[in-house]
PDB file of C-alpha atoms in Angstrom:
ATOM      1  CA  UNK A   1       5.152  59.920  24.151  1.00 91.00           C
ATOM      2  CA  UNK A   2       6.137  60.013  20.491  1.00 95.00           C
ATOM      3  CA  UNK A   3       5.205  63.102  18.522  1.00 97.00           C
ATOM      4  CA  UNK A   4       4.664  62.331  14.852  1.00 97.00           C
ATOM      5  CA  UNK A   5       4.342  64.956  12.132  1.00 97.00           C
ATOM      6  CA  UNK A   6       2.368  63.247   9.382  1.00 96.00           C
ATOM      7  CA  UNK A   7       2.177  65.059   6.048  1.00 96.00           C
ATOM      8  CA  UNK A   8      -0.979  64.725   3.989  1.00 94.00           C
ATOM      9  CA  UNK A   9      -2.385  65.953   0.701  1.00 91.00           C
ATOM     10  CA  UNK A  10      -5.393  63.597   0.896  1.00 92.00           C
ATOM     11  CA  UNK A  11      -3.892  61.342  -1.772  1.00 90.00           C
ATOM     12  CA  UNK A  12      -3.801  57.557  -1.701  1.00 91.00           C
ATOM     13  CA  UNK A  13      -0.115  57.705  -0.781  1.00 90.00           C
ATOM     14  CA  UNK A  14      -0.850  59.988   2.169  1.00 92.00           C
ATOM     15  CA  UNK A  15      -3.670  57.704   3.312  1.00 92.00           C
ATOM     16  CA  UNK A  16      -1.379  54.663   3.196  1.00 93.00           C
ATOM     17  CA  UNK A  17       1.264  56.562   5.159  1.00 94.00           C
ATOM     18  CA  UNK A  18      -1.293  57.449   7.831  1.00 94.00           C
ATOM     19  CA  UNK A  19      -2.525  53.879   8.173  1.00 93.00           C
ATOM     20  CA  UNK A  20       1.034  52.564   8.276  1.00 95.00           C
ATOM     21  CA  UNK A  21       2.085  55.083  10.944  1.00 95.00           C
ATOM     22  CA  UNK A  22      -0.877  54.141  13.123  1.00 93.00           C
ATOM     23  CA  UNK A  23       0.045  50.462  12.814  1.00 93.00           C
ATOM     24  CA  UNK A  24       3.754  51.155  13.324  1.00 95.00           C
ATOM     25  CA  UNK A  25       3.048  52.941  16.619  1.00 94.00           C
ATOM     26  CA  UNK A  26       0.150  50.705  17.664  1.00 90.00           C
ATOM     27  CA  UNK A  27       2.014  49.731  20.839  1.00 89.00           C
ATOM     28  CA  UNK A  28       3.315  53.232  21.590  1.00 93.00           C
ATOM     29  CA  UNK A  29       1.791  56.337  23.156  1.00 95.00           C
ATOM     30  CA  UNK A  30       1.762  58.748  20.252  1.00 95.00           C
ATOM     31  CA  UNK A  31       0.414  62.130  19.202  1.00 96.00           C
ATOM     32  CA  UNK A  32      -0.217  62.416  15.453  1.00 96.00           C
ATOM     33  CA  UNK A  33      -0.208  65.868  13.905  1.00 97.00           C
ATOM     34  CA  UNK A  34      -1.664  65.795  10.389  1.00 96.00           C
ATOM     35  CA  UNK A  35      -0.211  68.703   8.446  1.00 96.00           C
ATOM     36  CA  UNK A  36      -1.408  69.831   5.033  1.00 95.00           C
ATOM     37  CA  UNK A  37       0.635  72.353   3.030  1.00 93.00           C
ATOM     38  CA  UNK A  38      -1.295  73.719   0.081  1.00 90.00           C
ATOM     39  CA  UNK A  39      -0.731  76.302  -2.673  1.00 83.00           C
ATOM     40  CA  UNK A  40      -3.023  79.270  -3.189  1.00 74.00           C
ATOM     41  CA  UNK A  41      -3.436  80.307  -6.807  1.00 72.00           C
ATOM     42  CA  UNK A  42      -4.775  83.725  -7.801  1.00 65.00           C
ATOM     43  CA  UNK A  43      -8.297  83.997  -9.186  1.00 61.00           C
ATOM     44  CA  UNK A  44      -9.283  86.540 -11.809  1.00 60.00           C
ATOM     45  CA  UNK A  45     -12.682  87.221 -10.258  1.00 65.00           C
ATOM     46  CA  UNK A  46     -12.337  86.951  -6.476  1.00 62.00           C
ATOM     47  CA  UNK A  47      -9.928  88.930  -4.304  1.00 67.00           C
ATOM     48  CA  UNK A  48      -6.717  87.225  -3.069  1.00 67.00           C
ATOM     49  CA  UNK A  49      -7.995  87.453   0.514  1.00 76.00           C
ATOM     50  CA  UNK A  50     -11.285  85.778  -0.359  1.00 71.00           C
ATOM     51  CA  UNK A  51      -9.514  83.000  -2.267  1.00 70.00           C
ATOM     52  CA  UNK A  52      -7.058  82.418   0.593  1.00 82.00           C
ATOM     53  CA  UNK A  53      -9.813  82.249   3.197  1.00 85.00           C
ATOM     54  CA  UNK A  54     -12.001  79.964   1.080  1.00 85.00           C
ATOM     55  CA  UNK A  55      -9.201  77.542   0.258  1.00 86.00           C
ATOM     56  CA  UNK A  56      -8.014  77.460   3.863  1.00 88.00           C
ATOM     57  CA  UNK A  57     -11.512  76.722   5.141  1.00 91.00           C
ATOM     58  CA  UNK A  58     -11.872  73.867   2.632  1.00 91.00           C
ATOM     59  CA  UNK A  59      -8.633  72.177   3.685  1.00 90.00           C
ATOM     60  CA  UNK A  60      -9.350  72.651   7.386  1.00 92.00           C
ATOM     61  CA  UNK A  61     -12.757  71.054   6.885  1.00 93.00           C
ATOM     62  CA  UNK A  62     -11.253  68.039   5.122  1.00 92.00           C
ATOM     63  CA  UNK A  63      -8.698  67.595   7.870  1.00 92.00           C
ATOM     64  CA  UNK A  64     -11.359  67.780  10.566  1.00 93.00           C
ATOM     65  CA  UNK A  65     -13.308  65.037   8.804  1.00 92.00           C
ATOM     66  CA  UNK A  66     -10.190  62.860   8.677  1.00 92.00           C
ATOM     67  CA  UNK A  67      -9.413  63.410  12.368  1.00 92.00           C
ATOM     68  CA  UNK A  68     -13.031  62.727  13.318  1.00 91.00           C
ATOM     69  CA  UNK A  69     -12.934  59.457  11.411  1.00 90.00           C
ATOM     70  CA  UNK A  70      -9.629  58.512  13.061  1.00 89.00           C
ATOM     71  CA  UNK A  71     -11.109  59.050  16.508  1.00 84.00           C
ATOM     72  CA  UNK A  72     -14.042  56.825  15.562  1.00 84.00           C
ATOM     73  CA  UNK A  73     -11.783  54.106  14.163  1.00 81.00           C
ATOM     74  CA  UNK A  74      -9.179  53.913  16.904  1.00 75.00           C
ATOM     75  CA  UNK A  75      -9.667  51.282  19.574  1.00 71.00           C
ATOM     76  CA  UNK A  76      -6.815  52.496  21.802  1.00 73.00           C
ATOM     77  CA  UNK A  77      -6.705  55.430  24.165  1.00 81.00           C
ATOM     78  CA  UNK A  78      -2.989  56.179  23.806  1.00 89.00           C
ATOM     79  CA  UNK A  79      -3.228  57.746  20.351  1.00 92.00           C
ATOM     80  CA  UNK A  80      -4.237  61.376  19.887  1.00 93.00           C
ATOM     81  CA  UNK A  81      -4.874  63.174  16.612  1.00 94.00           C
ATOM     82  CA  UNK A  82      -4.824  66.823  15.595  1.00 95.00           C
ATOM     83  CA  UNK A  83      -4.478  68.702  12.342  1.00 94.00           C
ATOM     84  CA  UNK A  84      -3.542  71.981  10.692  1.00 95.00           C
ATOM     85  CA  UNK A  85      -3.459  73.398   7.176  1.00 94.00           C
ATOM     86  CA  UNK A  86      -1.152  76.164   5.990  1.00 94.00           C
ATOM     87  CA  UNK A  87      -0.537  77.800   2.613  1.00 93.00           C
ATOM     88  CA  UNK A  88       2.907  77.642   1.081  1.00 91.00           C
ATOM     89  CA  UNK A  89       5.643  75.301  -0.087  1.00 92.00           C
ATOM     90  CA  UNK A  90       5.822  71.965   1.711  1.00 93.00           C
ATOM     91  CA  UNK A  91       9.432  72.310   2.870  1.00 94.00           C
ATOM     92  CA  UNK A  92       8.790  75.788   4.292  1.00 95.00           C
ATOM     93  CA  UNK A  93       5.628  74.742   6.120  1.00 95.00           C
ATOM     94  CA  UNK A  94       7.303  71.671   7.604  1.00 96.00           C
ATOM     95  CA  UNK A  95      10.269  73.738   8.770  1.00 96.00           C
ATOM     96  CA  UNK A  96       7.904  76.169  10.489  1.00 96.00           C
ATOM     97  CA  UNK A  97       6.187  73.266  12.256  1.00 97.00           C
ATOM     98  CA  UNK A  98       9.513  71.859  13.424  1.00 97.00           C
ATOM     99  CA  UNK A  99      10.607  75.282  14.679  1.00 97.00           C
ATOM    100  CA  UNK A 100       7.402  75.652  16.680  1.00 96.00           C
ATOM    101  CA  UNK A 101       7.371  72.176  18.208  1.00 96.00           C
ATOM    102  CA  UNK A 102       9.716  69.236  18.790  1.00 96.00           C
ATOM    103  CA  UNK A 103       8.798  66.087  16.877  1.00 97.00           C
ATOM    104  CA  UNK A 104      10.348  62.627  16.883  1.00 97.00           C
ATOM    105  CA  UNK A 105       9.572  61.788  13.281  1.00 97.00           C
ATOM    106  CA  UNK A 106       8.208  63.110  10.000  1.00 97.00           C
ATOM    107  CA  UNK A 107       6.112  60.657   7.957  1.00 97.00           C
ATOM    108  CA  UNK A 108       5.372  61.051   4.257  1.00 95.00           C
ATOM    109  CA  UNK A 109       3.808  58.819   1.650  1.00 92.00           C
ATOM    110  CA  UNK A 110       6.175  57.751  -1.105  1.00 82.00           C
ATOM    111  CA  UNK A 111       4.915  58.459  -4.585  1.00 69.00           C
ATOM    112  CA  UNK A 112       6.443  59.450  -7.902  1.00 59.00           C
ATOM    113  CA  UNK A 113       5.485  63.120  -7.729  1.00 55.00           C
ATOM    114  CA  UNK A 114       8.722  64.459  -9.207  1.00 51.00           C
ATOM    115  CA  UNK A 115      10.011  64.757 -12.758  1.00 44.00           C
ATOM    116  CA  UNK A 116      12.697  62.124 -12.266  1.00 44.00           C
ATOM    117  CA  UNK A 117      15.160  60.795  -9.703  1.00 44.00           C
ATOM    118  CA  UNK A 118      17.669  63.576 -10.426  1.00 39.00           C
ATOM    119  CA  UNK A 119      15.209  66.356  -9.627  1.00 42.00           C
ATOM    120  CA  UNK A 120      13.691  64.321  -6.815  1.00 53.00           C
ATOM    121  CA  UNK A 121      10.310  64.643  -5.152  1.00 80.00           C
ATOM    122  CA  UNK A 122       8.816  65.711  -1.828  1.00 87.00           C
ATOM    123  CA  UNK A 123      10.374  62.816   0.095  1.00 89.00           C
ATOM    124  CA  UNK A 124      13.901  63.394  -1.241  1.00 88.00           C
ATOM    125  CA  UNK A 125      13.608  67.118  -0.545  1.00 89.00           C
ATOM    126  CA  UNK A 126      12.596  66.549   3.074  1.00 92.00           C
ATOM    127  CA  UNK A 127      15.359  64.021   3.708  1.00 91.00           C
ATOM    128  CA  UNK A 128      17.965  66.330   2.241  1.00 89.00           C
ATOM    129  CA  UNK A 129      16.919  69.520   4.012  1.00 91.00           C
ATOM    130  CA  UNK A 130      15.350  68.562   7.350  1.00 93.00           C
ATOM    131  CA  UNK A 131      17.259  67.912  10.567  1.00 94.00           C
ATOM    132  CA  UNK A 132      14.997  65.094  11.687  1.00 96.00           C
ATOM    133  CA  UNK A 133      14.336  61.416  11.069  1.00 96.00           C
ATOM    134  CA  UNK A 134      11.998  60.790   8.123  1.00 96.00           C
ATOM    135  CA  UNK A 135       9.845  57.730   7.405  1.00 97.00           C
ATOM    136  CA  UNK A 136       8.871  57.219   3.751  1.00 95.00           C
ATOM    137  CA  UNK A 137       5.971  54.820   3.166  1.00 95.00           C
ATOM    138  CA  UNK A 138       5.468  53.394  -0.356  1.00 92.00           C
ATOM    139  CA  UNK A 139       1.965  53.747  -1.756  1.00 89.00           C
ATOM    140  CA  UNK A 140       1.619  49.964  -2.179  1.00 87.00           C
ATOM    141  CA  UNK A 141       2.555  49.180   1.434  1.00 88.00           C
ATOM    142  CA  UNK A 142       0.184  47.151   3.582  1.00 85.00           C
ATOM    143  CA  UNK A 143       0.201  47.706   7.328  1.00 84.00           C
ATOM    144  CA  UNK A 144       1.622  44.636   9.020  1.00 88.00           C
ATOM    145  CA  UNK A 145       3.834  43.729  12.002  1.00 91.00           C
ATOM    146  CA  UNK A 146       7.506  44.675  11.782  1.00 95.00           C
ATOM    147  CA  UNK A 147       9.395  41.370  11.846  1.00 96.00           C
ATOM    148  CA  UNK A 148      12.509  42.031   9.768  1.00 97.00           C
ATOM    149  CA  UNK A 149      14.570  45.230  10.007  1.00 98.00           C
ATOM    150  CA  UNK A 150      17.595  45.896   7.798  1.00 97.00           C
ATOM    151  CA  UNK A 151      20.163  48.560   8.620  1.00 96.00           C
ATOM    152  CA  UNK A 152      22.127  49.498   5.505  1.00 92.00           C
ATOM    153  CA  UNK A 153      24.853  52.071   6.210  1.00 86.00           C
ATOM    154  CA  UNK A 154      28.571  52.553   5.707  1.00 83.00           C
ATOM    155  CA  UNK A 155      29.604  51.057   9.044  1.00 84.00           C
ATOM    156  CA  UNK A 156      33.262  52.014   8.562  1.00 81.00           C
ATOM    157  CA  UNK A 157      32.301  55.698   8.562  1.00 83.00           C
ATOM    158  CA  UNK A 158      29.729  55.565  11.364  1.00 88.00           C
ATOM    159  CA  UNK A 159      31.033  58.218  13.758  1.00 88.00           C
ATOM    160  CA  UNK A 160      28.375  58.023  16.434  1.00 91.00           C
ATOM    161  CA  UNK A 161      26.636  54.863  17.603  1.00 92.00           C
ATOM    162  CA  UNK A 162      24.009  57.081  19.231  1.00 92.00           C
ATOM    163  CA  UNK A 163      22.499  57.405  15.771  1.00 93.00           C
ATOM    164  CA  UNK A 164      21.436  53.785  16.163  1.00 95.00           C
ATOM    165  CA  UNK A 165      19.206  54.473  19.190  1.00 95.00           C
ATOM    166  CA  UNK A 166      16.015  54.394  17.066  1.00 96.00           C
ATOM    167  CA  UNK A 167      17.175  51.084  15.584  1.00 97.00           C
ATOM    168  CA  UNK A 168      17.541  49.514  19.029  1.00 97.00           C
ATOM    169  CA  UNK A 169      14.210  50.912  20.122  1.00 96.00           C
ATOM    170  CA  UNK A 170      12.289  49.632  17.092  1.00 97.00           C
ATOM    171  CA  UNK A 171      13.863  46.163  17.058  1.00 97.00           C
ATOM    172  CA  UNK A 172      13.404  45.714  20.807  1.00 96.00           C
ATOM    173  CA  UNK A 173       9.827  46.993  20.879  1.00 94.00           C
ATOM    174  CA  UNK A 174       8.714  44.986  17.859  1.00 95.00           C
ATOM    175  CA  UNK A 175      10.629  41.830  18.759  1.00 95.00           C
ATOM    176  CA  UNK A 176      12.054  41.978  15.235  1.00 97.00           C
ATOM    177  CA  UNK A 177      15.235  40.578  13.758  1.00 97.00           C
ATOM    178  CA  UNK A 178      17.995  42.990  12.780  1.00 97.00           C
ATOM    179  CA  UNK A 179      20.305  42.551   9.796  1.00 96.00           C
ATOM    180  CA  UNK A 180      23.392  44.703   9.324  1.00 94.00           C
ATOM    181  CA  UNK A 181      23.729  44.983   5.569  1.00 92.00           C
ATOM    182  CA  UNK A 182      27.143  45.994   4.289  1.00 88.00           C
ATOM    183  CA  UNK A 183      27.910  46.271   0.598  1.00 87.00           C
ATOM    184  CA  UNK A 184      31.508  45.802  -0.539  1.00 84.00           C
ATOM    185  CA  UNK A 185      32.076  48.121  -3.462  1.00 82.00           C
ATOM    186  CA  UNK A 186      35.329  48.886  -5.284  1.00 81.00           C
ATOM    187  CA  UNK A 187      37.664  51.055  -3.200  1.00 71.00           C
ATOM    188  CA  UNK A 188      35.340  50.955  -0.182  1.00 70.00           C
ATOM    189  CA  UNK A 189      36.994  51.675   3.142  1.00 68.00           C
ATOM    190  CA  UNK A 190      37.377  48.535   5.280  1.00 68.00           C
ATOM    191  CA  UNK A 191      35.827  48.488   8.738  1.00 70.00           C
ATOM    192  CA  UNK A 192      38.265  48.116  11.649  1.00 72.00           C
ATOM    193  CA  UNK A 193      37.732  45.539  14.367  1.00 76.00           C
ATOM    194  CA  UNK A 194      37.347  48.280  17.003  1.00 80.00           C
ATOM    195  CA  UNK A 195      34.442  49.732  15.045  1.00 82.00           C
ATOM    196  CA  UNK A 196      32.819  46.325  14.674  1.00 80.00           C
ATOM    197  CA  UNK A 197      32.976  45.751  18.397  1.00 85.00           C
ATOM    198  CA  UNK A 198      31.717  49.226  19.216  1.00 89.00           C
ATOM    199  CA  UNK A 199      28.636  48.794  17.047  1.00 91.00           C
ATOM    200  CA  UNK A 200      27.822  45.374  18.486  1.00 90.00           C
ATOM    201  CA  UNK A 201      28.323  46.581  22.044  1.00 93.00           C
ATOM    202  CA  UNK A 202      25.977  49.477  21.464  1.00 94.00           C
ATOM    203  CA  UNK A 203      23.284  47.254  19.959  1.00 95.00           C
ATOM    204  CA  UNK A 204      23.485  44.672  22.789  1.00 94.00           C
ATOM    205  CA  UNK A 205      21.499  42.735  23.909  1.00 95.00           C
ATOM    206  CA  UNK A 206      20.298  42.648  20.298  1.00 96.00           C
ATOM    207  CA  UNK A 207      22.365  40.177  18.310  1.00 94.00           C
ATOM    208  CA  UNK A 208      22.139  41.204  14.664  1.00 94.00           C
ATOM    209  CA  UNK A 209      22.734  39.015  11.666  1.00 92.00           C
ATOM    210  CA  UNK A 210      25.389  40.196   9.232  1.00 88.00           C
ATOM    211  CA  UNK A 211      24.752  40.245   5.486  1.00 90.00           C
ATOM    212  CA  UNK A 212      27.954  40.828   3.543  1.00 85.00           C
ATOM    213  CA  UNK A 213      27.467  41.435  -0.190  1.00 88.00           C
ATOM    214  CA  UNK A 214      29.742  42.409  -3.041  1.00 88.00           C
ATOM    215  CA  UNK A 215      28.400  44.725  -5.716  1.00 89.00           C
ATOM    216  CA  UNK A 216      29.640  47.337  -8.188  1.00 89.00           C
ATOM    217  CA  UNK A 217      27.652  49.980  -6.326  1.00 86.00           C
ATOM    218  CA  UNK A 218      25.771  50.259  -3.029  1.00 86.00           C
ATOM    219  CA  UNK A 219      22.324  50.825  -4.541  1.00 87.00           C
ATOM    220  CA  UNK A 220      22.497  47.667  -6.657  1.00 89.00           C
ATOM    221  CA  UNK A 221      23.696  45.695  -3.641  1.00 91.00           C
ATOM    222  CA  UNK A 222      20.749  46.880  -1.562  1.00 93.00           C
ATOM    223  CA  UNK A 223      18.291  46.161  -4.374  1.00 92.00           C
ATOM    224  CA  UNK A 224      19.717  42.669  -4.803  1.00 94.00           C
ATOM    225  CA  UNK A 225      19.352  41.954  -1.089  1.00 94.00           C
ATOM    226  CA  UNK A 226      15.779  43.259  -0.941  1.00 94.00           C
ATOM    227  CA  UNK A 227      14.863  41.184  -3.984  1.00 93.00           C
ATOM    228  CA  UNK A 228      15.916  37.989  -2.263  1.00 94.00           C
ATOM    229  CA  UNK A 229      14.852  38.588   1.351  1.00 95.00           C
ATOM    230  CA  UNK A 230      11.632  39.623   3.117  1.00 94.00           C
ATOM    231  CA  UNK A 231      12.210  43.050   4.681  1.00 96.00           C
ATOM    232  CA  UNK A 232       9.598  45.032   6.600  1.00 96.00           C
ATOM    233  CA  UNK A 233      11.700  48.136   7.275  1.00 97.00           C
ATOM    234  CA  UNK A 234      14.872  49.478   5.689  1.00 97.00           C
ATOM    235  CA  UNK A 235      16.920  51.977   7.717  1.00 96.00           C
ATOM    236  CA  UNK A 236      19.617  54.224   6.273  1.00 93.00           C
ATOM    237  CA  UNK A 237      21.709  57.189   7.383  1.00 92.00           C
ATOM    238  CA  UNK A 238      21.997  59.728   4.530  1.00 88.00           C
ATOM    239  CA  UNK A 239      25.543  60.974   4.049  1.00 77.00           C
ATOM    240  CA  UNK A 240      25.694  62.515   0.575  1.00 55.00           C
ATOM    241  CA  UNK A 241      23.333  65.510   0.511  1.00 54.00           C
ATOM    242  CA  UNK A 242      25.268  68.051  -1.534  1.00 55.00           C
ATOM    243  CA  UNK A 243      24.356  69.156  -5.046  1.00 52.00           C
ATOM    244  CA  UNK A 244      27.472  67.495  -6.468  1.00 51.00           C
ATOM    245  CA  UNK A 245      26.443  64.184  -4.864  1.00 52.00           C
ATOM    246  CA  UNK A 246      22.999  64.495  -6.440  1.00 48.00           C
ATOM    247  CA  UNK A 247      24.341  65.282  -9.912  1.00 46.00           C
ATOM    248  CA  UNK A 248      26.844  62.415  -9.795  1.00 48.00           C
ATOM    249  CA  UNK A 249      24.358  59.929  -8.334  1.00 52.00           C
ATOM    250  CA  UNK A 250      26.338  59.347  -5.130  1.00 60.00           C
ATOM    251  CA  UNK A 251      23.342  59.682  -2.834  1.00 67.00           C
ATOM    252  CA  UNK A 252      22.101  56.111  -2.342  1.00 77.00           C
ATOM    253  CA  UNK A 253      19.398  57.150   0.121  1.00 75.00           C
ATOM    254  CA  UNK A 254      18.047  59.729  -2.333  1.00 79.00           C
ATOM    255  CA  UNK A 255      17.663  57.139  -5.082  1.00 78.00           C
ATOM    256  CA  UNK A 256      15.921  54.772  -2.657  1.00 85.00           C
ATOM    257  CA  UNK A 257      13.606  57.448  -1.256  1.00 83.00           C
ATOM    258  CA  UNK A 258      12.425  58.543  -4.705  1.00 81.00           C
ATOM    259  CA  UNK A 259      10.507  55.287  -5.087  1.00 82.00           C
ATOM    260  CA  UNK A 260      11.216  53.183  -1.974  1.00 86.00           C
ATOM    261  CA  UNK A 261      10.847  49.422  -2.498  1.00 88.00           C
ATOM    262  CA  UNK A 262       9.869  48.975   1.168  1.00 93.00           C
ATOM    263  CA  UNK A 263       9.087  51.378   4.040  1.00 95.00           C
ATOM    264  CA  UNK A 264      12.288  53.301   4.684  1.00 95.00           C
ATOM    265  CA  UNK A 265      13.414  55.193   7.775  1.00 96.00           C
ATOM    266  CA  UNK A 266      16.228  57.718   7.329  1.00 95.00           C
ATOM    267  CA  UNK A 267      18.145  58.783  10.443  1.00 95.00           C
ATOM    268  CA  UNK A 268      19.412  62.346  10.652  1.00 94.00           C
ATOM    269  CA  UNK A 269      23.163  62.610  11.262  1.00 91.00           C
ATOM    270  CA  UNK A 270      24.251  65.856  12.904  1.00 87.00           C
ATOM    271  CA  UNK A 271      27.909  65.028  12.363  1.00 85.00           C
ATOM    272  CA  UNK A 272      28.706  64.446  16.024  1.00 87.00           C
ATOM    273  CA  UNK A 273      31.086  61.713  17.168  1.00 85.00           C
ATOM    274  CA  UNK A 274      30.985  59.688  20.350  1.00 78.00           C
ATOM    275  CA  UNK A 275      34.127  58.519  22.115  1.00 58.00           C
ATOM    276  CA  UNK A 276      35.340  54.983  21.351  1.00 54.00           C
ATOM    277  CA  UNK A 277      34.808  52.533  24.168  1.00 50.00           C
ATOM    278  CA  UNK A 278      37.657  50.561  25.657  1.00 45.00           C
ATOM    279  CA  UNK A 279      37.650  46.896  24.738  1.00 44.00           C
ATOM    280  CA  UNK A 280      39.361  44.459  27.091  1.00 48.00           C
ATOM    281  CA  UNK A 281      38.921  41.191  25.259  1.00 43.00           C
ATOM    282  CA  UNK A 282      38.827  40.739  21.484  1.00 40.00           C
ATOM    283  CA  UNK A 283      39.629  37.015  21.531  1.00 43.00           C
ATOM    284  CA  UNK A 284      36.120  35.844  20.613  1.00 45.00           C
ATOM    285  CA  UNK A 285      35.538  38.350  17.827  1.00 43.00           C
ATOM    286  CA  UNK A 286      36.148  36.596  14.547  1.00 43.00           C
ATOM    287  CA  UNK A 287      33.312  38.112  12.560  1.00 40.00           C
ATOM    288  CA  UNK A 288      33.229  41.162  10.324  1.00 40.00           C
ATOM    289  CA  UNK A 289      30.489  43.482   9.208  1.00 46.00           C
TER     290      UNK A 289
END
């Protein structure tokens, strides 16, 4: 069973994310936990305790109505829904939830709720600070079958193929096509043949298509590809999370997550490395990522 932590503030973006998540896991046993993090502002007339209790009751009531409606709408018996509301900052509340329970994925609606790309928004903050996979759903996304999946990462620096387990699972379950998108930028490290083979062996029996583009920077290359090809899901592995990377604009995933052009899944990299596999025959490998 998949355990999905779905963040909501009752906005249109949150509603779209909920509908998309239900469609995404329509063929999977899943437990959806709707979590609402809300601020409590002081009131000059009522006591802080009264304000806190009143606000909490209001959010809990809204969540119960949403869950009740979901139970009435669903026509499958392998989806369960529950909810909770807690006061505080979103990142703190989500961390508490992840400490209390193991989840497979955090889902958030993508909307421009930050000052600008440099300062980021809720989605960029979660991706940068959480040790879990995050799915960002654009507010204009329509729920539809996943037919085309694009994996855009720096394959030369991929230390652990185990990070690609969710990719294999999604592509296999959805019967989708998989494209390995690699962007050649100035001074980019070239991928070695052993790494190419290792990635393909891990993804087998899936046979991905390779898209090889040249561009002055990775973000422009990805945008150019998305502009010319139908893509249902973009998958990335964030690498540049430090403050210096943010200030210098090196974090490609951050810029994409701020206003994602398509639904985007970011895979958490814990920095581990798997052992290279022995290859006996390289004679038929004349392709490159």
